[in-house]
GROMACS .gro file of C-alpha atoms in nm:
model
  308
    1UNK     CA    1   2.534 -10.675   0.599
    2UNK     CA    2   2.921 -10.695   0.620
    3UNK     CA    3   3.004 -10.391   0.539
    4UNK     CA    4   2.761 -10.246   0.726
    5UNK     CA    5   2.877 -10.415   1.017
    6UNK     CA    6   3.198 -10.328   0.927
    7UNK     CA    7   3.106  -9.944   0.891
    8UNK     CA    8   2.989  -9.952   1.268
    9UNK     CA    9   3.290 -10.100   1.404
   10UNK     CA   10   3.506  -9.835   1.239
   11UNK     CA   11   3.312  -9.571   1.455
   12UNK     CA   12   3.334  -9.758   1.757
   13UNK     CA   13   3.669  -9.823   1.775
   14UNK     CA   14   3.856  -9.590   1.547
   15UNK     CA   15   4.104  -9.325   1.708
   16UNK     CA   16   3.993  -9.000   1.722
   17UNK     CA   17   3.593  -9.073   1.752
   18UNK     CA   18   3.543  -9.052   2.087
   19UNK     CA   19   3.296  -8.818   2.064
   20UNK     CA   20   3.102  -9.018   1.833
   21UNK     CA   21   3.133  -9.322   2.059
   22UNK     CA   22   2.993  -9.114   2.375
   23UNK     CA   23   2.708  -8.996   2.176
   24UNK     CA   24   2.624  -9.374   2.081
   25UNK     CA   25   2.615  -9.493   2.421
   26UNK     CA   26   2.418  -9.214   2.561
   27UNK     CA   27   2.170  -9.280   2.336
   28UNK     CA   28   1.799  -9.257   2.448
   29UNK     CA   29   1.646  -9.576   2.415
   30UNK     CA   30   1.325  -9.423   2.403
   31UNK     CA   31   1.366  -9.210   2.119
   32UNK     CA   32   1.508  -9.519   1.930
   33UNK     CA   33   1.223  -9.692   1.964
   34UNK     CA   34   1.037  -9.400   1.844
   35UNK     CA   35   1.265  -9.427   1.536
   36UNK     CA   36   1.164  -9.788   1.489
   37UNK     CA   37   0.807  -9.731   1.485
   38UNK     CA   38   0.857  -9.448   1.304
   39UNK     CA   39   1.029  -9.644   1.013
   40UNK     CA   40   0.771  -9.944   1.064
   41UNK     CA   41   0.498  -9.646   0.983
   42UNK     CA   42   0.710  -9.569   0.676
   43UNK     CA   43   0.724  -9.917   0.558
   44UNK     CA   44   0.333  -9.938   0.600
   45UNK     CA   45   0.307  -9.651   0.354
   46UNK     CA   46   0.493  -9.770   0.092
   47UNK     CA   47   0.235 -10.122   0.052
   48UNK     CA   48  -0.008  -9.894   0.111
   49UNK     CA   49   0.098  -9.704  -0.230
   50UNK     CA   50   0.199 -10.051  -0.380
   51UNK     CA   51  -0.110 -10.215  -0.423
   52UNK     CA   52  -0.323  -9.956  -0.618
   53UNK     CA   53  -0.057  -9.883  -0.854
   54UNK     CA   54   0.009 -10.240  -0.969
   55UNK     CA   55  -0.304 -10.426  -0.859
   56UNK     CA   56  -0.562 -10.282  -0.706
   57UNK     CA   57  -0.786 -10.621  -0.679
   58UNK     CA   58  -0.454 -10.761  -0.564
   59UNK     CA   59  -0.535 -10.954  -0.204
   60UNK     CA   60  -0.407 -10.725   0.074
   61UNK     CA   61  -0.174 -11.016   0.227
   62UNK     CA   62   0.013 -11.095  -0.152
   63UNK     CA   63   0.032 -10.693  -0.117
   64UNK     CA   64   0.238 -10.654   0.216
   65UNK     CA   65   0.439 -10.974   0.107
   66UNK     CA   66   0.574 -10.836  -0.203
   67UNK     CA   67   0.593 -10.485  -0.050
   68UNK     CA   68   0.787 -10.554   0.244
   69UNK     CA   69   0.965 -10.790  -0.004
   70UNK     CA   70   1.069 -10.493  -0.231
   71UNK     CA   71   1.182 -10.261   0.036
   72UNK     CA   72   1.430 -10.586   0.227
   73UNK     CA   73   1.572 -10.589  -0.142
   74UNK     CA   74   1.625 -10.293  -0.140
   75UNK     CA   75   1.801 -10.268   0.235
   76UNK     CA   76   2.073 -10.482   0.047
   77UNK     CA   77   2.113 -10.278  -0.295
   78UNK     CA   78   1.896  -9.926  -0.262
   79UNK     CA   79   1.938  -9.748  -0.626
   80UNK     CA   80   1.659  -9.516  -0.542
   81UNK     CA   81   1.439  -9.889  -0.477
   82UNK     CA   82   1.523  -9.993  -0.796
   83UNK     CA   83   1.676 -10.335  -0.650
   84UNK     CA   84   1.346 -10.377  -0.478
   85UNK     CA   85   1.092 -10.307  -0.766
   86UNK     CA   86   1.292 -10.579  -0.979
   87UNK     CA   87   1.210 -10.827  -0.728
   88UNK     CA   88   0.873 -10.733  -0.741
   89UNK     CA   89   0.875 -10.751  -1.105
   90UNK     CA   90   0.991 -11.106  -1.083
   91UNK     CA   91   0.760 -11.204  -0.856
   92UNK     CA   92   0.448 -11.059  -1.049
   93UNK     CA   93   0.571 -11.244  -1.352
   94UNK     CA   94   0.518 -11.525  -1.189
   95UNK     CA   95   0.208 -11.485  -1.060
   96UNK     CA   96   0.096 -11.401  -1.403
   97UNK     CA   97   0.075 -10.994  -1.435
   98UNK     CA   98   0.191 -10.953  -1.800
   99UNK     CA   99   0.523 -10.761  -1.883
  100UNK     CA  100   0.454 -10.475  -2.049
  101UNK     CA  101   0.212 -10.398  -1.726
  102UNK     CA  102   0.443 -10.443  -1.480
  103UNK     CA  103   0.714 -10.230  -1.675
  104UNK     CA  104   0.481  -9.957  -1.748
  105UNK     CA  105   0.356  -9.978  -1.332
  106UNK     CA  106   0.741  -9.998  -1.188
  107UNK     CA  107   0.817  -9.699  -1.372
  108UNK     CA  108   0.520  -9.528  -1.276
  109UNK     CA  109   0.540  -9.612  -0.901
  110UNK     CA  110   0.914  -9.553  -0.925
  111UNK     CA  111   0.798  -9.164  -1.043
  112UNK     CA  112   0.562  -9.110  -0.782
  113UNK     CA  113   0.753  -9.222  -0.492
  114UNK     CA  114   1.011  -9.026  -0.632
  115UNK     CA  115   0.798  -8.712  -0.686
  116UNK     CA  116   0.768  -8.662  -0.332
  117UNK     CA  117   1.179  -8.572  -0.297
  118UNK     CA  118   1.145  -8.366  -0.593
  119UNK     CA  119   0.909  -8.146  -0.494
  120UNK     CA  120   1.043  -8.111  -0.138
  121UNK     CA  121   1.403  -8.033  -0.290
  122UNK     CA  122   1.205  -7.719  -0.493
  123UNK     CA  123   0.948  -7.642  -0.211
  124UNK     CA  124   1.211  -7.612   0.072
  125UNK     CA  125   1.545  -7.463  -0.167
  126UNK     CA  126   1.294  -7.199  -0.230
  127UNK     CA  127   1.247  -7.130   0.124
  128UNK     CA  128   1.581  -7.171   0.250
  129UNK     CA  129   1.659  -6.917  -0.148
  130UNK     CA  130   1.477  -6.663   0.034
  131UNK     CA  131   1.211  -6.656  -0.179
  132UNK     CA  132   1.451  -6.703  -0.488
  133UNK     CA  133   1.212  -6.967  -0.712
  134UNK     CA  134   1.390  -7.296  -0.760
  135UNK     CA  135   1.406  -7.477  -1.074
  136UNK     CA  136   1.381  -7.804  -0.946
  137UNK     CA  137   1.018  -7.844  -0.950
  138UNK     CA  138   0.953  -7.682  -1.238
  139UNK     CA  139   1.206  -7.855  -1.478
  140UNK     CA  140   1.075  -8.244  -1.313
  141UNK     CA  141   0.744  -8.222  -1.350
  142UNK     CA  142   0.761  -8.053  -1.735
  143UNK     CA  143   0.987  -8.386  -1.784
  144UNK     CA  144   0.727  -8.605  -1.647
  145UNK     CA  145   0.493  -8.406  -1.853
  146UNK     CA  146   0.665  -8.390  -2.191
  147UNK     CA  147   0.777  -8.771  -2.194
  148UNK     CA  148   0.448  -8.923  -2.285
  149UNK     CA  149   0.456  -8.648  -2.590
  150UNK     CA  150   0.774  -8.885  -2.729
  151UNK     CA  151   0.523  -9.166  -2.836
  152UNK     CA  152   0.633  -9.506  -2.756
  153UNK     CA  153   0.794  -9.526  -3.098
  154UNK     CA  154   0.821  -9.819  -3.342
  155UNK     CA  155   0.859 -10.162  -3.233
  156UNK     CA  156   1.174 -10.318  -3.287
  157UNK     CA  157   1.218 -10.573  -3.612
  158UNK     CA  158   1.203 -10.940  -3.586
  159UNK     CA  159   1.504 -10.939  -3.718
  160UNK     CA  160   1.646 -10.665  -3.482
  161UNK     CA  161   1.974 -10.678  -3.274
  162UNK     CA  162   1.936 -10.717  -2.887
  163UNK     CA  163   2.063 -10.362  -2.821
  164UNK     CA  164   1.835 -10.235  -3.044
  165UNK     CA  165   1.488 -10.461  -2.935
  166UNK     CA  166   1.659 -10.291  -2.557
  167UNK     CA  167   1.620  -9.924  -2.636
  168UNK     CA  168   1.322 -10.017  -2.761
  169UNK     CA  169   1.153 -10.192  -2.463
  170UNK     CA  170   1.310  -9.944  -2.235
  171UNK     CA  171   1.147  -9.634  -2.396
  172UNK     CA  172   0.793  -9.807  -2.418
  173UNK     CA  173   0.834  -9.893  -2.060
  174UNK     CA  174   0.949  -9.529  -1.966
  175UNK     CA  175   0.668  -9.348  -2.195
  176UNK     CA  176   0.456  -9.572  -2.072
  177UNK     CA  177   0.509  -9.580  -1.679
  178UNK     CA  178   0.558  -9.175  -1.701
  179UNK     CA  179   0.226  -9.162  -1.872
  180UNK     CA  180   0.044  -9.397  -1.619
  181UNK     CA  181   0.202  -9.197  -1.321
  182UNK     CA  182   0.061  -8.900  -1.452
  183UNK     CA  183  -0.283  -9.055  -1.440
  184UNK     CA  184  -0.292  -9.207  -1.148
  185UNK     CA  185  -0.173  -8.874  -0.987
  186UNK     CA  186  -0.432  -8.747  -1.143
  187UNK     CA  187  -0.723  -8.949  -1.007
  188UNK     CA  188  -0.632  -8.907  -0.693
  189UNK     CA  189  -0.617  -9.187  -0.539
  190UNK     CA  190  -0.600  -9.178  -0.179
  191UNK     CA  191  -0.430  -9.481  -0.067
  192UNK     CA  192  -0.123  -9.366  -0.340
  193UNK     CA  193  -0.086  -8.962  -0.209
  194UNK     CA  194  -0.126  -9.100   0.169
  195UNK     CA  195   0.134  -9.369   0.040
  196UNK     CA  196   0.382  -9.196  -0.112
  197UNK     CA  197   0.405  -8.863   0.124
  198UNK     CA  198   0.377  -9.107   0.404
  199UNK     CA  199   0.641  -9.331   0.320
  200UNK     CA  200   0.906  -8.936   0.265
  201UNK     CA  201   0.778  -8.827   0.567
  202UNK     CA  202   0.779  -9.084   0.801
  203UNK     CA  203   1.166  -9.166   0.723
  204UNK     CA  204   1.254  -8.833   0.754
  205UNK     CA  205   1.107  -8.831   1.145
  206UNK     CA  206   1.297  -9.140   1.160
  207UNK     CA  207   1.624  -8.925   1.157
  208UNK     CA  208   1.452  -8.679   1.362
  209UNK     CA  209   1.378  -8.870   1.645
  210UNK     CA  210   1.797  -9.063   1.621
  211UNK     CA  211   1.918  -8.697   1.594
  212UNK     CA  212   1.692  -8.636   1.966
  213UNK     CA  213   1.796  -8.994   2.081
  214UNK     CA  214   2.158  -8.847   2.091
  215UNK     CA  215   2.077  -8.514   2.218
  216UNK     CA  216   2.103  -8.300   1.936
  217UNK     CA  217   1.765  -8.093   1.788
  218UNK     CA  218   1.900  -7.916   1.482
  219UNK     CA  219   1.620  -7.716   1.312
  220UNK     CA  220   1.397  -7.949   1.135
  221UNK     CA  221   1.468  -7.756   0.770
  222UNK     CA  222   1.792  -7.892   0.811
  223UNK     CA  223   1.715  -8.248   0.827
  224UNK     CA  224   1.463  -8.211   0.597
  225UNK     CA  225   1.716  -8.060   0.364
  226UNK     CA  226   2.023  -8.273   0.468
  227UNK     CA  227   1.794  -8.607   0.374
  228UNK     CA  228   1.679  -8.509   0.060
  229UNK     CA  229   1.999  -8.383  -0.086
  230UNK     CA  230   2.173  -8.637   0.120
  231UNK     CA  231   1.945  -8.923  -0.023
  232UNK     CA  232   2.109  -8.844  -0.353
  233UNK     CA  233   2.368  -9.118  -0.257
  234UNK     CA  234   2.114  -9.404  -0.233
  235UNK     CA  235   2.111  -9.365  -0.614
  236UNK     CA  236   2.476  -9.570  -0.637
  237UNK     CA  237   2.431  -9.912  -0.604
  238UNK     CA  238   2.627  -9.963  -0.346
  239UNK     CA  239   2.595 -10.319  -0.107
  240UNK     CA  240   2.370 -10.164   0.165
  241UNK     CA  241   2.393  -9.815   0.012
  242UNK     CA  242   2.709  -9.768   0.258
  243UNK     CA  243   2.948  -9.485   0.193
  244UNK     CA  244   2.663  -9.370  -0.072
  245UNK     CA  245   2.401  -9.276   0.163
  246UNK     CA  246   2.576  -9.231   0.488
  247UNK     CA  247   2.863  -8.981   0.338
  248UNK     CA  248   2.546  -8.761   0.139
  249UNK     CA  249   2.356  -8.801   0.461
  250UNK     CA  250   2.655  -8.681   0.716
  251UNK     CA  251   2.830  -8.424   0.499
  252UNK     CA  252   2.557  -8.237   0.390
  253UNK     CA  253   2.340  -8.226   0.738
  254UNK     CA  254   2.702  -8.093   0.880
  255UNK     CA  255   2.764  -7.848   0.560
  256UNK     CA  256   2.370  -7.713   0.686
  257UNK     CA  257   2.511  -7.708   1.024
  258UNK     CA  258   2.488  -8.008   1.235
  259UNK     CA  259   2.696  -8.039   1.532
  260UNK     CA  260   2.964  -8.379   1.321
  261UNK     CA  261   2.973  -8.584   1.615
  262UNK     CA  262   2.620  -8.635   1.702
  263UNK     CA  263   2.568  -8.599   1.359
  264UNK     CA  264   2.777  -8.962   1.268
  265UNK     CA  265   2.582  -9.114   1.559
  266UNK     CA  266   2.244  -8.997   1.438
  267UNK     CA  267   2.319  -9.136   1.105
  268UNK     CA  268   2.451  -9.437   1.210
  269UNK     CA  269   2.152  -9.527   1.408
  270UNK     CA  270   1.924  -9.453   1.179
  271UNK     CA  271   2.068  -9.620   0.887
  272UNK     CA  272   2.093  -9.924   1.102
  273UNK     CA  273   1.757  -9.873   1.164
  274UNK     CA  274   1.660  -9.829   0.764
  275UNK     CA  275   1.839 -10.144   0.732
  276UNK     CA  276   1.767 -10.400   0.944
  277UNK     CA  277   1.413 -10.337   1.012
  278UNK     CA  278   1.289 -10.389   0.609
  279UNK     CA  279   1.533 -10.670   0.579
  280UNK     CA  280   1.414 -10.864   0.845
  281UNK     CA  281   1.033 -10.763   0.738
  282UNK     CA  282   1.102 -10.825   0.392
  283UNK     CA  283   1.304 -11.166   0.406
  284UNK     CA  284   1.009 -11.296   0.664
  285UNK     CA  285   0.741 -11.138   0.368
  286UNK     CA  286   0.976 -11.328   0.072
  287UNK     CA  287   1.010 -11.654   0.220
  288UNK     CA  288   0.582 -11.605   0.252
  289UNK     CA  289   0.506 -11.517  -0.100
  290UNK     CA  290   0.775 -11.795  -0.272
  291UNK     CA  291   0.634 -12.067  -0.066
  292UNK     CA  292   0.298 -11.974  -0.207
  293UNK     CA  293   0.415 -11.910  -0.566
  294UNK     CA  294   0.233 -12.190  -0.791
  295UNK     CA  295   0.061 -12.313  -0.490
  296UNK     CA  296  -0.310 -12.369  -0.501
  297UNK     CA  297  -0.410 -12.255  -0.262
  298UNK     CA  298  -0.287 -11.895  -0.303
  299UNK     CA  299  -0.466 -11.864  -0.660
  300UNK     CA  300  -0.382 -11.474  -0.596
  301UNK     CA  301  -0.025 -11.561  -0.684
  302UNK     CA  302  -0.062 -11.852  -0.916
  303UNK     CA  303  -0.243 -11.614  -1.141
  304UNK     CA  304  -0.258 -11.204  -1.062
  305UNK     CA  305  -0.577 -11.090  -1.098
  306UNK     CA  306  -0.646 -10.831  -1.375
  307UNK     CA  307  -0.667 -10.430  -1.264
  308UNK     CA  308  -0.964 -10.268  -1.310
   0.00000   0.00000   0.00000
C-alpha cells in the first residue's frame, strides 16, 4: 500500500509531469465510477468461476468469502493470482478439502483463468499480423494438452530427500490440475466460461472507461493489446505488482500508440482502482471466513463438503 502510495505521489508532484497531473484532475468522475463498477463486475466473475472448479456444493456465501479473499491477496502480491490461490489453499485446508484436491483444482483454475490471455494474445496478434497466424495459441494449448501425457510419475520414497518428495508433489499437482482443467473446459460449464471471460473482459473495460475518464479514446485493439502484453508484469512478485504491472501496462499501450500523458493517468487510476477495490472486498470477505473457521455454526467451513 506504501509503495503504491508512494508511486502516486511521484506523479503528482514530480517535475516535468504536468501534463500527467492536468489529466488527473480533469478526470471525469463519471467514467470512474464506471471503472469501479466495472471492476466490481470483474470481481463477481472470478467467484463465479471459483466455486465450480473447487467446490461446486460449496455454500455460495463461503464462495464469495474466499473469492474476494483470493483476489485482496492478491491486490498485495499479484504473480498472475498466485498469492491469492495460496490463501485459498490455506483456507480450504482448513475447512477440510484434502491436499492433493486443492493442488490439482489451483492449478487447474490457475490454467483456465489464464487461458483467457492466451488466447486473446494469439486471436488479436493475428489480427493486428495481418492475417500472419500466431503461434501463441497453438503452442499453449498443445502444452496444456501434452502435460497430462507425462503421467504423474512415481511417488517419492519414504526415505526420499525434501527436494526430491518437492519435484515430486509439484509434478502430480501440475499433471494433475492441467488434466482437470482440460475437463472441466470440456464440460462446459457455464458458470466457469461466463467466469473466466468475464473476469478478462470486464478488467480490460475497466481501463477503457479510466482511459475516457481522462479524455483519451485510443482504439480499443490497443488496450486490448497493451493489457494483455502489458499484464505480463503482474507475473513478478512485486508488493502491489508496482513497477511490474504499471511499467508493462504504460510502455507498451504508448509503444501501440497511446498519447504518454493521459496514458500514466489512465493507468494510474485504474491500477488504483484494481487495488483498492479487491483489498478492501477481500480483507472485509477474510476477516468473514476466519471468524467462521472451526465454528459450528458454519459446518461449510469446519468441514468442505465433497464435489460431486
Amino acid at each position: 500500500m506504501g509503495v503504491l502510495a508512494v508511486a502516486g505521489l511521484v506523479l503528482i508532484f514530480a517535475p516535468g509531469l504536468g501534463q500527467v497531473r492536468d489529466d488527473l484532475s480533469r478526470a471525469d468522475p463519471g467514467w470512474v465510477a464506471l471503472a469501479v463498477a466495472l471492476e466490481a463486475m470483474s470481481c463477481v466473475c472470478y467467484v463465479l468461476m471459483f466455486r465450480p472448479i473447487f467446490c461446486p456444493r460449496m455454500p455460495w456465501r463461503t464462495s464469495w468469502e474466499i473469492g474476494l479473499a483470493e483476489l485482496g491477496a492478491g491486490s498485495i502480491v499479484p504473480a498472475s493470482g498466485a498469492g491469492g490461490l495460496a490463501l485459498g489453499a490455506w483456507i480450504l485446508s482448513r475447512g477440510g478439502m484434502p491436499a492433493e484436491r486443492i493442488a490439482n483444482r489451483s492449478v487447474a483454475f490457475f490454467l483456465i483463468k489464464s487461458s483467457v490471455n492466451f488466447v486473446a494474445v494469439a486471436v488479436l496478434g493475428t489480427i493486428l499480423a495481418l492475417g500472419l497466424v500466431g503461434p501463441e495459441l497453438s503452442l499453449v494449448l498443445a502444452a496444456v494438452l501434452v502435460v497430462p501425457r507425462f503421467g504423474v510419475g512415481e511417488p517419492a520414497a519414504a526415505d526420499a530427500g525434501k527436494t526430491r518428495k518437492a519435484v515430486a508433489a509439484v509434478r502430480k499437482a501440475l499433471v494433475g490440475g492441467t488434466a482437470e482443467a482440460v475437463q472441466l473446459v470440456r464440460s462446459r460449464n457455464g458458470l466457469v466460461i461466463v467466469g473466466s471471460i468475464g473476469y478478462w473482459l470486464f478488467d480490460n473495460a475497466v481501463l477503457w472507461a479510466t482511459f475516457h475518464a481522462v479524455g483519451t479514446t485510443p482504439p480499443i485493439m490497443v488496450i486490448l493489446m497493451g493489457y494483455l502484453i502489458g499484464q505480463l508484469g503482474g507475473l513478478l512478485p512485486l508488493p502491489g505488482g508496482i513497477g511490474g504491472i504499471d511499467g508493462g501496462l504504460i510502455g507498451t499501450l504508448i509503444v501501440y500508440g497511446a498519447p504518454a500523458a493521459a496514458t500514466a493517468a489512465a493507468v494510474l487510476i485504474y491500477r488504483v482502482i484494481l487495488f483498492w477495490l479487491p483489498l478492501i472486498a477481500g480483507g472485509i470477505a477474510f476477516i468473514s471466513v476466519r471468524r467462521g473457521l472451526n465454528n459450528p455454526d458454519r459446518p461449510e467451513l469446519c468441514v468442505v463438503p465433497a464435489a460431486t
